[in-house]
CSV table of C-alpha atoms in Angstrom, one decimal:
chain,number,residue,atom,x,y,z
A,3,MET,CA,-6.9,8.5,-8.6
A,4,LEU,CA,-5.1,7.9,-12.1
A,5,LEU,CA,-7.9,6.1,-13.5
A,6,LEU,CA,-10.3,9.1,-12.5
A,7,PHE,CA,-8.5,11.0,-15.3
A,8,ALA,CA,-7.4,8.3,-17.5
A,9,PHE,CA,-11.0,6.3,-17.7
A,10,PRO,CA,-12.8,9.5,-19.4
A,11,VAL,CA,-10.0,9.8,-22.0
A,12,TYR,CA,-10.0,6.3,-23.0
A,13,VAL,CA,-13.8,6.4,-23.3
A,14,VAL,CA,-13.4,9.3,-25.5
A,15,LEU,CA,-10.7,8.0,-27.6
A,16,GLN,CA,-12.4,4.5,-28.2
A,17,PHE,CA,-15.4,6.3,-29.3
A,18,TYR,CA,-13.4,8.4,-31.5
A,19,CYS,CA,-12.1,5.1,-33.0
A,20,VAL,CA,-15.1,3.0,-33.5
A,21,ARG,CA,-16.7,6.3,-35.6
A,22,GLN,CA,-13.6,6.1,-37.4
A,23,CYS,CA,-13.9,2.5,-37.8
A,24,GLU,CA,-17.4,3.1,-39.3
A,25,ASN,CA,-16.2,5.6,-41.7
A,26,GLY,CA,-13.8,2.9,-43.1
A,27,TRP,CA,-10.9,3.0,-41.1
A,28,SER,CA,-9.5,-0.7,-40.2
A,29,ALA,CA,-10.8,-1.6,-36.8
A,30,ALA,CA,-7.7,-4.0,-36.3
A,31,ALA,CA,-5.5,-0.9,-36.7
A,32,TRP,CA,-7.1,1.7,-34.8
A,33,LEU,CA,-9.0,0.4,-32.0
A,34,PRO,CA,-5.6,-0.3,-29.7
A,35,VAL,CA,-4.7,3.2,-30.3
A,36,PRO,CA,-6.5,4.7,-27.1
A,37,ALA,CA,-5.0,1.9,-24.9
A,38,LEU,CA,-1.6,2.9,-26.4
A,39,LEU,CA,-2.1,6.4,-25.8
A,40,ILE,CA,-3.3,6.2,-22.2
A,41,SER,CA,-0.4,3.5,-21.3
A,42,ILE,CA,2.2,6.1,-22.6
A,43,GLY,CA,0.5,9.0,-20.8
A,44,LEU,CA,0.4,6.9,-17.4
A,45,VAL,CA,4.2,6.0,-18.0
A,46,ALA,CA,5.1,9.7,-18.3
A,47,LEU,CA,2.7,10.6,-15.2
A,48,SER,CA,4.9,8.2,-13.4
A,49,VAL,CA,8.2,9.2,-14.6
A,50,VAL,CA,7.2,12.6,-13.6
A,51,ASN,CA,5.8,11.8,-10.2
A,52,PHE,CA,9.0,9.6,-9.5
A,53,LEU,CA,11.2,12.6,-10.2
A,54,ALA,CA,9.3,15.1,-8.2
A,55,ILE,CA,9.6,13.0,-4.8
A,56,PRO,CA,11.4,14.8,-2.4
A,57,TRP,CA,14.3,12.8,-1.8
A,58,PHE,CA,15.8,15.1,1.0
A,59,TYR,CA,12.5,14.7,2.9
A,60,ILE,CA,12.7,11.0,2.6
A,61,ILE,CA,16.6,11.0,3.4
A,62,TYR,CA,15.9,12.8,6.9
A,63,THR,CA,12.6,11.3,7.6
A,64,THR,CA,13.5,7.5,7.5
A,65,PRO,CA,15.9,7.1,10.3
A,66,VAL,CA,13.3,9.6,12.7
A,67,SER,CA,10.7,6.8,11.1
A,68,ILE,CA,12.8,3.8,12.1
A,69,VAL,CA,13.7,5.0,15.7
A,70,TRP,CA,9.8,5.9,16.0
A,71,LEU,CA,8.8,2.4,15.1
A,72,LEU,CA,11.7,1.1,17.8
A,73,ALA,CA,10.4,3.1,20.2
A,74,VAL,CA,6.7,1.7,19.7
A,75,MET,CA,8.1,-1.7,19.7
A,76,LEU,CA,9.9,-1.3,22.9
A,77,PHE,CA,6.9,0.6,24.7
A,78,ARG,CA,4.5,-2.6,23.2
A,79,SER,CA,7.3,-5.1,24.7
A,80,LEU,CA,7.4,-3.3,28.1
A,81,SER,CA,3.8,-3.0,28.5
A,82,MET,CA,3.0,-6.7,27.4
A,83,ARG,CA,5.6,-7.5,30.1
A,84,ARG,CA,3.8,-5.6,32.9
A,85,GLU,CA,0.8,-7.6,32.1
A,86,GLN,CA,2.3,-10.9,32.2
A,87,ARG,CA,3.9,-9.8,35.6
A,88,ALA,CA,0.4,-8.4,36.9
A,89,TYR,CA,-1.3,-11.5,35.3
A,90,ALA,CA,1.1,-13.9,37.2
A,91,ASN,CA,1.2,-12.1,40.6
A,92,SER,CA,-3.0,-12.4,40.6
A,93,GLU,CA,-4.8,-15.1,42.2
A,94,GLU,CA,-5.8,-16.4,38.6
A,95,GLY,CA,-2.3,-16.3,37.6
A,96,ARG,CA,-0.9,-18.4,40.3
A,97,TRP,CA,-3.6,-21.1,40.0
A,98,GLN,CA,-2.7,-21.3,36.3
A,99,ALA,CA,0.7,-21.2,37.2
A,100,LEU,CA,0.2,-24.3,39.5
A,101,ARG,CA,-2.0,-26.2,36.7
A,102,ASP,CA,0.5,-25.5,34.3
A,103,ALA,CA,3.7,-27.0,36.6
A,104,HIS,CA,1.0,-30.0,37.4
A,105,ASP,CA,0.4,-30.6,33.6
A,106,ARG,CA,3.9,-31.0,33.0
A,107,THR,CA,4.9,-33.5,35.7
């Protein structure tokens, strides 16, 4: 998203610097200026965004997220065990168990 705003500014500044270089400015001195201005702007925007994070939201929702993640993992584990049990009790599962036991001997 930042690039959508930064790229047009970069193009305009680069064009301006190229035009000034055609008017006698030193290219080596002025062509890095747009990149430098964009970099400073992006760093400033990053700092502002970091400070604007609602820390209380993160502090209170992180434990809830962890509990939710653990609940999902537990549910998946239980459902996987249920599927394994259902397969083991099926006809095909019993034959597979016999083949596995025979292969181990």
